[in-house]
Short mmCIF file of C-alpha atoms in Angstrom, two decimals:
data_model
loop_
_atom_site.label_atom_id
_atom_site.label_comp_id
_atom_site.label_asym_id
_atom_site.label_seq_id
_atom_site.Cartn_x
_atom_site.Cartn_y
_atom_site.Cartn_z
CA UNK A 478 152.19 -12.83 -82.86
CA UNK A 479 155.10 -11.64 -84.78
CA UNK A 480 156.48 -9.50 -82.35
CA UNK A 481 156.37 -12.57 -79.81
CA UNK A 482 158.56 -14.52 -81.73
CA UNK A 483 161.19 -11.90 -82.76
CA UNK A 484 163.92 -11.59 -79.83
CA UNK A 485 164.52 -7.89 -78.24
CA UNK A 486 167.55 -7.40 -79.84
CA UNK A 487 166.40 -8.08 -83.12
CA UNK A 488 163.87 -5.60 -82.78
CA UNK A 489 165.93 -2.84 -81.91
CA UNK A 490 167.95 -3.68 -84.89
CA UNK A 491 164.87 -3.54 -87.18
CA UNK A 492 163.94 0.19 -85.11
CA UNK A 493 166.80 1.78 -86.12
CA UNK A 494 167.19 0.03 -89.79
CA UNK A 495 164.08 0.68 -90.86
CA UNK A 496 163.90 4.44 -90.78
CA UNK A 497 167.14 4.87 -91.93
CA UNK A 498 166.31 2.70 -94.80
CA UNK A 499 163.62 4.99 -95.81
CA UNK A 500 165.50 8.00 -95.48
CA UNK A 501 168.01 6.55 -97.73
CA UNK A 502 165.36 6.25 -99.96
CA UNK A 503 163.72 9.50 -99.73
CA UNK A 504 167.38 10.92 -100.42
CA UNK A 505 167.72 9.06 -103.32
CA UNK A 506 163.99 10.26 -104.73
CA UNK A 507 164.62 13.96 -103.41
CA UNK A 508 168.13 14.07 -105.96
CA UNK A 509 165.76 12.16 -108.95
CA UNK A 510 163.12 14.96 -108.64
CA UNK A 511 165.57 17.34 -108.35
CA UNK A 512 166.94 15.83 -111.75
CA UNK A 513 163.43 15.58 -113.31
CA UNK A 514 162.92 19.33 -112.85
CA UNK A 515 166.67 20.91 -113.68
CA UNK A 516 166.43 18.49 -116.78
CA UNK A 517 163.12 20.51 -118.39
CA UNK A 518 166.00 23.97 -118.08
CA UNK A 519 168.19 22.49 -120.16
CA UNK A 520 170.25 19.80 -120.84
CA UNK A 521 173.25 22.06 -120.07
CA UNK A 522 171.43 22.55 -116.63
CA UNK A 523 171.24 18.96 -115.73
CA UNK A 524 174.90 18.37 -116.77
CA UNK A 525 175.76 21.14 -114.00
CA UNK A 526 173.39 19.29 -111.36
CA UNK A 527 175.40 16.15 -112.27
CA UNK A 528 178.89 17.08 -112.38
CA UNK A 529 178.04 18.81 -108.80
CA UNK A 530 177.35 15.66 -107.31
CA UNK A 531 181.05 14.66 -108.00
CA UNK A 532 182.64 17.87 -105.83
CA UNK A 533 179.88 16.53 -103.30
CA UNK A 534 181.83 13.61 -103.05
CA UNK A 535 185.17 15.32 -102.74
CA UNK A 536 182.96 17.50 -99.55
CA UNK A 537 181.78 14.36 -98.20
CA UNK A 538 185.70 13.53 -97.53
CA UNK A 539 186.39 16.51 -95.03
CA UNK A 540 182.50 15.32 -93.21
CA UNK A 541 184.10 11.80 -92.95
CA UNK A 542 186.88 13.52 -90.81
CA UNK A 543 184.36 14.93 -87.92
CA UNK A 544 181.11 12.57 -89.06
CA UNK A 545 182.36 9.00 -88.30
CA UNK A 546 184.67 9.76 -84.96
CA UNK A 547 181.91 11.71 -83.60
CA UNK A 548 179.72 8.61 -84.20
CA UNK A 549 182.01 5.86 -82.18
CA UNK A 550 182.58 8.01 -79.53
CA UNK A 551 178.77 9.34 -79.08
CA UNK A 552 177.47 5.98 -79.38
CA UNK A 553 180.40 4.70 -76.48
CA UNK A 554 179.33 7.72 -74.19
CA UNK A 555 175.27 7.32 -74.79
CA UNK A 556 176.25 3.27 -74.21
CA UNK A 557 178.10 4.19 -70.81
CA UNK A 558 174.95 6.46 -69.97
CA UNK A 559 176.99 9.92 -70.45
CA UNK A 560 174.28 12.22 -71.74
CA UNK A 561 175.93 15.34 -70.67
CA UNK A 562 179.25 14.34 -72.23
CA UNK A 563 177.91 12.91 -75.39
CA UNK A 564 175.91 16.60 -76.23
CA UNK A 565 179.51 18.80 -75.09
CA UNK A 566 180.88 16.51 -78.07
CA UNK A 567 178.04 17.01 -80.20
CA UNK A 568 178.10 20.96 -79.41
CA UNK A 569 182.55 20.90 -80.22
CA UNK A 570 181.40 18.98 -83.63
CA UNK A 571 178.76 21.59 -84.82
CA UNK A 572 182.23 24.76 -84.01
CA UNK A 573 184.11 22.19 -86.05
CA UNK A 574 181.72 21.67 -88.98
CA UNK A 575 181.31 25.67 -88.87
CA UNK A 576 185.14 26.25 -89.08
CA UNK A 577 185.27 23.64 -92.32
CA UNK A 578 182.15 24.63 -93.74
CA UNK A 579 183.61 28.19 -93.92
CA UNK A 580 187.02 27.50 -95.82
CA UNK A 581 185.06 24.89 -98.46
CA UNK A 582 182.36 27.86 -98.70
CA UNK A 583 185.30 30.45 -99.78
CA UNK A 584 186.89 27.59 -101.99
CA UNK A 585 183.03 26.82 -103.61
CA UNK A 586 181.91 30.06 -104.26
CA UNK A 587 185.51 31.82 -105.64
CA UNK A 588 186.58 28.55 -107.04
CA UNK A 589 183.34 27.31 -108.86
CA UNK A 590 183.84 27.99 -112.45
CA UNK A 591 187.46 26.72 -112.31
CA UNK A 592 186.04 23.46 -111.08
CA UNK A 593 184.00 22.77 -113.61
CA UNK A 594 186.51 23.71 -116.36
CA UNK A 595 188.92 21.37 -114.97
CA UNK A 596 186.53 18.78 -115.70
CA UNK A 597 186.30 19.74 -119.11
CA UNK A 598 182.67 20.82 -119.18
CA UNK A 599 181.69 22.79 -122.42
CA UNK A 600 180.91 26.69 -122.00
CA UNK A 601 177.18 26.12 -121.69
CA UNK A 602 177.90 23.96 -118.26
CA UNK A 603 180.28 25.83 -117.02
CA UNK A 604 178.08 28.98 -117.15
CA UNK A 605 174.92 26.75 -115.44
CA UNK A 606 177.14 24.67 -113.16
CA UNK A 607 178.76 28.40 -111.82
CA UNK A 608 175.26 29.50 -111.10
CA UNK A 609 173.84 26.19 -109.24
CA UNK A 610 177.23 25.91 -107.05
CA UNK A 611 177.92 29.61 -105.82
CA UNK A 612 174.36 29.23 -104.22
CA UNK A 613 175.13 25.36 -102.89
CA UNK A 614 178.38 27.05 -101.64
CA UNK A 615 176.81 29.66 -99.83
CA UNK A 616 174.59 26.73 -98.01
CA UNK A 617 177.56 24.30 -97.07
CA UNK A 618 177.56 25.30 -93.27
CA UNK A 619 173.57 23.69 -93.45
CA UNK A 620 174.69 20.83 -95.22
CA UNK A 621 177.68 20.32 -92.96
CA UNK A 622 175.42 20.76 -89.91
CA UNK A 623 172.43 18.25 -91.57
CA UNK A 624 175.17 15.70 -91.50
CA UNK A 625 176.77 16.23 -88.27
CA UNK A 626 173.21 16.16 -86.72
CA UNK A 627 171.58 13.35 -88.76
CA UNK A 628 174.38 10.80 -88.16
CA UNK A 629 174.96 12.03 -84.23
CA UNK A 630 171.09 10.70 -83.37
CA UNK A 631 171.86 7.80 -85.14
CA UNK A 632 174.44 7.34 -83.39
CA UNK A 633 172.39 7.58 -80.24
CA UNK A 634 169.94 5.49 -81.19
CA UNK A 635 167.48 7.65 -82.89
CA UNK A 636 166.37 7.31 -86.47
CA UNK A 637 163.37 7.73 -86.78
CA UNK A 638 163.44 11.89 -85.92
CA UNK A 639 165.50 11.88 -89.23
CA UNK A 640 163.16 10.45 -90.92
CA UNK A 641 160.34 12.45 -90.05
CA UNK A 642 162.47 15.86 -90.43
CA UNK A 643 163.62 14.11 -94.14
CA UNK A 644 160.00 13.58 -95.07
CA UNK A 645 159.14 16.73 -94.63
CA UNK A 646 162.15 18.53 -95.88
CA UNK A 647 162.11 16.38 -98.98
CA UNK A 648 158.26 17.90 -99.32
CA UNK A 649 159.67 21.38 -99.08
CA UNK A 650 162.16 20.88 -101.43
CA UNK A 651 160.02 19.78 -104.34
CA UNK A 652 157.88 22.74 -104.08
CA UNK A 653 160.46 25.17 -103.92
CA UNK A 654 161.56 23.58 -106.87
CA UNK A 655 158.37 24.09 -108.75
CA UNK A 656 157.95 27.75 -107.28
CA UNK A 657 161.67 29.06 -108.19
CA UNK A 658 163.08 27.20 -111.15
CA UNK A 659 159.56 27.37 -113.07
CA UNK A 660 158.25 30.95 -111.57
CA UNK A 661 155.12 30.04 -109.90
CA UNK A 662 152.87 32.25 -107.09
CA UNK A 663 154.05 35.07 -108.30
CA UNK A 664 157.79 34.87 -108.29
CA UNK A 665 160.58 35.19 -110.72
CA UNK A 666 161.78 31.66 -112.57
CA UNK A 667 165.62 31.40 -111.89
CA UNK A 668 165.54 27.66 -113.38
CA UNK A 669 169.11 26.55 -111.96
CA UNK A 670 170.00 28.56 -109.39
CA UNK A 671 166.04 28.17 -108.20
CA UNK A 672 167.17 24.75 -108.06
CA UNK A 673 169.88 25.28 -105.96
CA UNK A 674 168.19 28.14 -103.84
CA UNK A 675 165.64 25.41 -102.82
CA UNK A 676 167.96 22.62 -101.72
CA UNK A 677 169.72 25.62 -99.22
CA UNK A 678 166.76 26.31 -98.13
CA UNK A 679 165.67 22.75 -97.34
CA UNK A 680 168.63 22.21 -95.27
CA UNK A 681 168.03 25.48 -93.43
CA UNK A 682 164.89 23.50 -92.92
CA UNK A 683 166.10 20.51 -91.57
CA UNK A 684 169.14 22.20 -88.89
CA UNK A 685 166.01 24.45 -87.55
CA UNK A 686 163.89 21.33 -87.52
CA UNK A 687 166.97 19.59 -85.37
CA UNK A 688 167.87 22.17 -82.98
CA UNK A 689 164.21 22.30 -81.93
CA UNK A 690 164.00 18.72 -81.52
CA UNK A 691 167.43 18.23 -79.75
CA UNK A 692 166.19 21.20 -77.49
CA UNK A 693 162.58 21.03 -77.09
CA UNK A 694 161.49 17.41 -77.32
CA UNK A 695 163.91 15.33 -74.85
CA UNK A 696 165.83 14.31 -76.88
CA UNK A 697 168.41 11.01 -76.49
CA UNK A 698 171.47 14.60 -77.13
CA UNK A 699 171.17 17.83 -76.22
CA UNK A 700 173.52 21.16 -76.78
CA UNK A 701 175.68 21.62 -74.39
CA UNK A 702 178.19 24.30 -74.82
CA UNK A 703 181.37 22.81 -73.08
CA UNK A 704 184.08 22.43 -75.71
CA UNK A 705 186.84 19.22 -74.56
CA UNK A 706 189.37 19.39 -76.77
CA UNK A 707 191.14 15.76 -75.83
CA UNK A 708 187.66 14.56 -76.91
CA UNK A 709 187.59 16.13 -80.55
CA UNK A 710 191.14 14.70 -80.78
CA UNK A 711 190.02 11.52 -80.13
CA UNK A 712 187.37 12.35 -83.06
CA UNK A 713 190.02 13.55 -85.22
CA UNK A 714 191.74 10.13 -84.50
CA UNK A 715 189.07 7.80 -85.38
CA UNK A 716 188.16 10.02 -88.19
CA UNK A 717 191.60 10.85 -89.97
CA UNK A 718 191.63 7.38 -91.23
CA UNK A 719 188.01 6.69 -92.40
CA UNK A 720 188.12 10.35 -94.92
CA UNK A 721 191.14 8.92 -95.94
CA UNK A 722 189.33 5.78 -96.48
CA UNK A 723 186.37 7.92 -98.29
CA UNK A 724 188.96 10.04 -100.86
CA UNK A 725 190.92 7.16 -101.85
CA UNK A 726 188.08 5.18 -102.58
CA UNK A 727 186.18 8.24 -104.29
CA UNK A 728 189.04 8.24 -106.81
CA UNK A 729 189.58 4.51 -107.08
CA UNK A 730 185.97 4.59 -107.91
CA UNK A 731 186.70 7.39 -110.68
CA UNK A 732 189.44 5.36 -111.83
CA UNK A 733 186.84 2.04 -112.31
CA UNK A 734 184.35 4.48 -114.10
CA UNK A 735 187.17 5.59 -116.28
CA UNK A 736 187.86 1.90 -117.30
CA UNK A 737 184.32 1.33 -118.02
CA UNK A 738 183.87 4.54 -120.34
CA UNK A 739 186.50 3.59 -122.24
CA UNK A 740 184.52 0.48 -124.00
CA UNK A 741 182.08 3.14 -125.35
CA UNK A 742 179.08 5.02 -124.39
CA UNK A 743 176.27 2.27 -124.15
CA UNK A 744 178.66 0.18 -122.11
CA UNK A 745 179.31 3.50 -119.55
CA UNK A 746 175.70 4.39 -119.95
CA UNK A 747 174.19 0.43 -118.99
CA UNK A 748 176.79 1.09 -115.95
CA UNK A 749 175.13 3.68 -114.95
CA UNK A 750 171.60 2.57 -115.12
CA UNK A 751 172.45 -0.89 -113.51
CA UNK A 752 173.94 0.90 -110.23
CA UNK A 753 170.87 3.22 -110.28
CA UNK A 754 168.96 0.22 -109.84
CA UNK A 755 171.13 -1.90 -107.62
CA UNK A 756 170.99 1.53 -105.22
CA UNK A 757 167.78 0.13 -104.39
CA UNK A 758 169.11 -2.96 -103.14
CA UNK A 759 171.45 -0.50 -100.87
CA UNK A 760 168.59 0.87 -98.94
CA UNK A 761 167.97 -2.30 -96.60
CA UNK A 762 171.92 -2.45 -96.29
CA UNK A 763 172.37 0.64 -95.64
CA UNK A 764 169.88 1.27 -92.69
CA UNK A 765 171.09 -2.31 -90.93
CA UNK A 766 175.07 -0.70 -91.53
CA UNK A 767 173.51 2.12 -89.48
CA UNK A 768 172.28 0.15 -86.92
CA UNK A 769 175.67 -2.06 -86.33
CA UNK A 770 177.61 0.88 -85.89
CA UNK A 771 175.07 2.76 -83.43
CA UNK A 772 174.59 -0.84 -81.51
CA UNK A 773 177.84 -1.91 -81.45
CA UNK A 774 179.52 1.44 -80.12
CA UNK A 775 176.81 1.98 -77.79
CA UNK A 776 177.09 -1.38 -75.59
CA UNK A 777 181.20 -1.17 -76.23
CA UNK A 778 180.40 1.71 -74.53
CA UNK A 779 178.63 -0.40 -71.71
CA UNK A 780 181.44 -2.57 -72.19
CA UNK A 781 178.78 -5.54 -72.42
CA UNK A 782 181.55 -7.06 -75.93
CA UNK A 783 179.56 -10.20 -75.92
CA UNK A 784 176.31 -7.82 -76.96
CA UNK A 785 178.09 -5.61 -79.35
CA UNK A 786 179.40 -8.55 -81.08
CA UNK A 787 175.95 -10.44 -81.20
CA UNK A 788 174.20 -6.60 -82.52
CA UNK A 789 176.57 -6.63 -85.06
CA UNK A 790 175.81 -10.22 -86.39
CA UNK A 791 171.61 -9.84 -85.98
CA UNK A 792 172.36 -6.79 -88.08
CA UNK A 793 174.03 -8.70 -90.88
CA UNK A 794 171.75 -11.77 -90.92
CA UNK A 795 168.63 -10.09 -91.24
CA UNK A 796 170.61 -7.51 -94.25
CA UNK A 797 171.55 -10.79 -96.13
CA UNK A 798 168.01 -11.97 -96.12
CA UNK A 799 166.75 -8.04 -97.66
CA UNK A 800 169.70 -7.99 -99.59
CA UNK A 801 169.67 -11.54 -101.18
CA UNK A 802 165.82 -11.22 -102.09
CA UNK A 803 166.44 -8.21 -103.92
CA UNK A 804 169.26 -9.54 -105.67
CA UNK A 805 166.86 -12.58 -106.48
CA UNK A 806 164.80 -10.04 -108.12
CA UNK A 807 167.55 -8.66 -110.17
CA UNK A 808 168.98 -12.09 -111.67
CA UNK A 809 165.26 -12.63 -112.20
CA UNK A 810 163.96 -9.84 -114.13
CA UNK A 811 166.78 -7.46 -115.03
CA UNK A 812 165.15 -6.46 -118.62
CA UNK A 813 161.91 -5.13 -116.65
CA UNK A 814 163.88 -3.17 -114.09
CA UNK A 815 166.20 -1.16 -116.34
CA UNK A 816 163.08 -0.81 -118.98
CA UNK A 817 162.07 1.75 -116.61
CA UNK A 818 165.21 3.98 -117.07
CA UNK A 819 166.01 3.21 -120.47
CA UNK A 820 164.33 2.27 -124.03
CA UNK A 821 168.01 2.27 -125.95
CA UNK A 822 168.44 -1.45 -126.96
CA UNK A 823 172.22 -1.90 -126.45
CA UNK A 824 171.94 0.07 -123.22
CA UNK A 825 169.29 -2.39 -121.48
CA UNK A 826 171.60 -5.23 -122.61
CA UNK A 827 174.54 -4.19 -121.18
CA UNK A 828 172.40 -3.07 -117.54
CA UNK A 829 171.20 -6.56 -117.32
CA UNK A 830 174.00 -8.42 -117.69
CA UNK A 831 175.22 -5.76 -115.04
CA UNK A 832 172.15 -6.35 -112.67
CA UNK A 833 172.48 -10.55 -113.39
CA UNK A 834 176.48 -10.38 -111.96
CA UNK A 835 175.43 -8.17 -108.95
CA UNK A 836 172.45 -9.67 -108.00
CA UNK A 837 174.73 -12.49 -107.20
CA UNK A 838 176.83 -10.57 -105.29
CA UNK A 839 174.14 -8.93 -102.78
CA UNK A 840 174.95 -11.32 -99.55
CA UNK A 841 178.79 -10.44 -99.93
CA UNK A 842 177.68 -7.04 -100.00
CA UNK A 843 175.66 -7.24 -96.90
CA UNK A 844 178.03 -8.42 -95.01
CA UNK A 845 180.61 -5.58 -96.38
CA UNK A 846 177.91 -3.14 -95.75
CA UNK A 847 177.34 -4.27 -92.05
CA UNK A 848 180.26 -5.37 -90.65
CA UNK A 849 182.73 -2.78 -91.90
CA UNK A 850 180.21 -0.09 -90.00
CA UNK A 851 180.71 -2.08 -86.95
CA UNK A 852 184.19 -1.91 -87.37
CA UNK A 853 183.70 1.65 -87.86
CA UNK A 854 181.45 2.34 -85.06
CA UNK A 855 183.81 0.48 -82.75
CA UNK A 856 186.69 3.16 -83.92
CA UNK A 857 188.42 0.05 -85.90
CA UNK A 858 189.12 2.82 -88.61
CA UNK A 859 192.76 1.96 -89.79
CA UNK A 860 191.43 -1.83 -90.83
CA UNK A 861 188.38 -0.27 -92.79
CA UNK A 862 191.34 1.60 -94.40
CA UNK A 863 193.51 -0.83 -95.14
CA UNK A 864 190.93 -3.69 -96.19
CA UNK A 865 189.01 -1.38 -98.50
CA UNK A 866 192.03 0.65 -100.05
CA UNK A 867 194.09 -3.01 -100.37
CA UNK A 868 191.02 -4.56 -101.94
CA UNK A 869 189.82 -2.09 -104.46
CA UNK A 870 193.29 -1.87 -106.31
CA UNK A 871 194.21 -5.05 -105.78
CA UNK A 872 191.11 -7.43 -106.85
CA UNK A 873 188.93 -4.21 -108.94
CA UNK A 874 191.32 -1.75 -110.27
CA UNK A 875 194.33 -3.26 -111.73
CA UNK A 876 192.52 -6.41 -112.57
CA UNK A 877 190.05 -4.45 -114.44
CA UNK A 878 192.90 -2.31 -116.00
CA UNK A 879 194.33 -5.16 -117.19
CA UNK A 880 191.67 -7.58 -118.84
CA UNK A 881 190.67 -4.05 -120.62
CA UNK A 882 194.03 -4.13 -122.27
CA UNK A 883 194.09 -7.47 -123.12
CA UNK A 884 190.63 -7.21 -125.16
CA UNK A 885 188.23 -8.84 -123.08
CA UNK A 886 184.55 -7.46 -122.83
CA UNK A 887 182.59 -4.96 -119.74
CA UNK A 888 180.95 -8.34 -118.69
CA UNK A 889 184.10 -9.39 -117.57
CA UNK A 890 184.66 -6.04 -115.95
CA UNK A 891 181.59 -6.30 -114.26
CA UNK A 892 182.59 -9.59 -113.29
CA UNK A 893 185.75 -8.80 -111.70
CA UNK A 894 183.83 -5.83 -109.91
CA UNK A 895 181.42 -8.54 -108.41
CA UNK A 896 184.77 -11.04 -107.37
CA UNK A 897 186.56 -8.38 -105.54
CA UNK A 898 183.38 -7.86 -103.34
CA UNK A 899 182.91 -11.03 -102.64
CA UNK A 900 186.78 -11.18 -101.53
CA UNK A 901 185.92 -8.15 -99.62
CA UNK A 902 182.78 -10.20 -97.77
CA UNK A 903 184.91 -12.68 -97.05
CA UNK A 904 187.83 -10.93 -95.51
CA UNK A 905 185.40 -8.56 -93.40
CA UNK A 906 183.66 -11.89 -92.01
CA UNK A 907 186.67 -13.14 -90.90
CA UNK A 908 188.18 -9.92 -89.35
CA UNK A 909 184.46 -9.51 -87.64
CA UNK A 910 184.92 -13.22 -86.48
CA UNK A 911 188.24 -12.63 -84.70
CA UNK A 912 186.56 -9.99 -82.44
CA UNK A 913 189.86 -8.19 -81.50
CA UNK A 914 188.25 -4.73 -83.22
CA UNK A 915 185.93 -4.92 -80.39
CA UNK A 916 188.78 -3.39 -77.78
CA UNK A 917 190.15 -0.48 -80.17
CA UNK A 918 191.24 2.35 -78.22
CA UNK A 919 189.18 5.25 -79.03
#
């Protein structure tokens, strides 16, 4: 009955959100067990796993460059019914991604100790974190190709493959886990670089699991091994701004963080467990962001604008509704949400005054979340650039800079935080409204 009432359109939103969604999520459980287990080494160990995750984000930069162009202009060629020329892209990507992965694998492995005393990690971390990256490093190719793969079937059309591959992969992971760090079924217990020998592996898993499905299982892309270099420029184009995008606001970001630790460590700390928490509220946005920018390049692609612009709005509406309810839940009931993170007193304070300020702000978010990947899988990548660069200083980081100095509390932080993405909301709606994005040149 359901299914009657719900229009075509909005069910291929919901196909392609949903899985996503849930991979999202099984990401975000596959790093927590990986946490859970690293953290019974030592605390020294989990330090190393954690202070990883922020030269992940400096990575993720250079896979914005081929990631995000490769997206509009798959999504335009599967949209215009170019199967053939969609997969030559996809196979120029994967020589590209190699070629990267090589130079950050030389930089990671030779370079891996240095990075972690530049952050000022004591002895103890630097030894673990040396250990855990050197392996990671010697995996980056996978976990450039994982990417490259992962977001090219979205961009297809095709989440649900991911999802299945994640699941299983995520399995994989967990037992290696158990059977290297902790020395089970007869082999040696490395504890951290078992850890680290076990996410390779899993991404060896998944790039095998995706060549045999793009190969075997008629798939929506296919390998085919015609390189067209005025097609990875036009990548390079699109993509050039959006990793610009991603580093600037990676170290904006740092710069926030660095305005937050300065109140003291149960302020940085209820941070901390507050996002944790509102990254389940991401999940739903997230997987509808995918499905705008897959939707919206593919019938730009068919050149059908009307369409693209409608995908692009189902997408958002049926985020603010996910979105909104969860952030009902987290104006509701913050104490019991962060209780499960946390017992420290102050620490649950601060988180729920945290989760009470964003919970109001989860529609804004949605439609930041949704519309500037439409923008982004129409190739609008200089306005993603310039709204969320502008924005962040402008209405988050120097605001925030400021009412620190002049003595006011992290509420009001947090509060300023919440403001500047409700400006954001408001300034994508508009821009999304005017519909000129819809005829970038890509």
């Amino acid at each position: 009955m359901f299914s009657k009432i719900i229009s075509p359109d909005t069910k291929k939103v919901l196909s392609l959100a949903f899985p996503a969604a849930l991979k999202h999520l099984v990401d975000i459980l596959q790093v927590l067990i990986d946490m859970l287990m690293v953290g019974t080494v030592s605390v020294a160990a989990l330090a190393a796993v954690g202070m990883s995750m922020q030269f992940m984000m400096i990575i993720n930069v250079l896979m914005t460059l081929y990631v995000i162009g490769g997206n509009a202009l798959i999504s335009r060629f599967i949209g215009q019914g170019r199967k053939k020329r969609a997969s030559a892209l996809l196979f120029s990507l994967v020589i590209l991604a190699v070629i990267l992965a090589f130079f950050v694998t030389i930089g990671g492995y030779f370079g891996s100790t240095h990075f972690y005393s530049w952050m000022g990690a004591t002895p103890a971390v630097v030894e673990q974190g040396s250990i855990y990256f050197k392996v990671l490093s010697l995996g980056i190719v996978v976990i450039f190709l994982d990417n490259l793969l992962y977001n090219a079937l979205s961009a297809a059309g095709d989440t649900k493959s991911s999802l299945y591959i994640k699941l299983f992969s995520a399995a994989l992971n967990a037992f290696l886990n158990y059977v290297l760090i902790f020395g089970h079924f007869g082999f040696e217990a490395r504890g951290i670089e078992g850890a680290a020998i076990a996410t390779v592996i899993s991404y060896i898993f998944n790039v095998v699991a995706y060549y045999i499905f793009i190969k075997k299982m008629n798939s929506s892309l296919d390998f085919i091994p015609i390189v067209r270099i005025k097609d990875v420029k036009r990548v390079l184009k699109v993509g050039w701004s959006a990793a610009l995008d991603r580093g600037i606001s990676s170290m904006s970001f740092l710069v926030f963080v660095s305005i937050i630790t300065a109140y003291g460590t149960a302020e940085l700390a209820g941070y901390q467990v507050g996002l944790r928490v509102e990254g389940i509220a991401f999940m739903p946005g997230f997987g509808f962001a995918i499905a705008a920018m897959a939707l919206v390049g593919q019938n730009i692609g068919k050149k059908d604008f009307d369409k693209a612009y409608n995908m692009g709005i189902i997408s958002g509406r049926i985020a603010y509704v996910f979105m909104g309810s969860v952030g009902l839940i987290m104006i509701l009931f913050p104490e019991f949400l962060v209780s499960f993170f946390t017992k420290d007193a102050l620490t649950i304070a601060v988180a729920s005054k945290y989760l009470i300020l964003v919970g109001l702000a989860q529609i804004p978010l949605a439609i930041m979340f949704v519309y500037s990947a439409a923008l982004r899988g129409a190739g609008a990548t200089k306005t993603t650039l310039k709204v969320n660069v502008s924005s962040l200083w402008l209405f988050r980081v120097i605001p925030s800079y400021i009412a620190y100095h002049m003595g006011y509390g992290v509420v009001v932080i947090f509060a300023i935080m919440n403001i500047e993405t409700l400006i954001k909301g408001i300034i994508y709606r508009y821009l999304y409204s005017k519909r000129e994005w819809l005829y970038t040149k890509v």
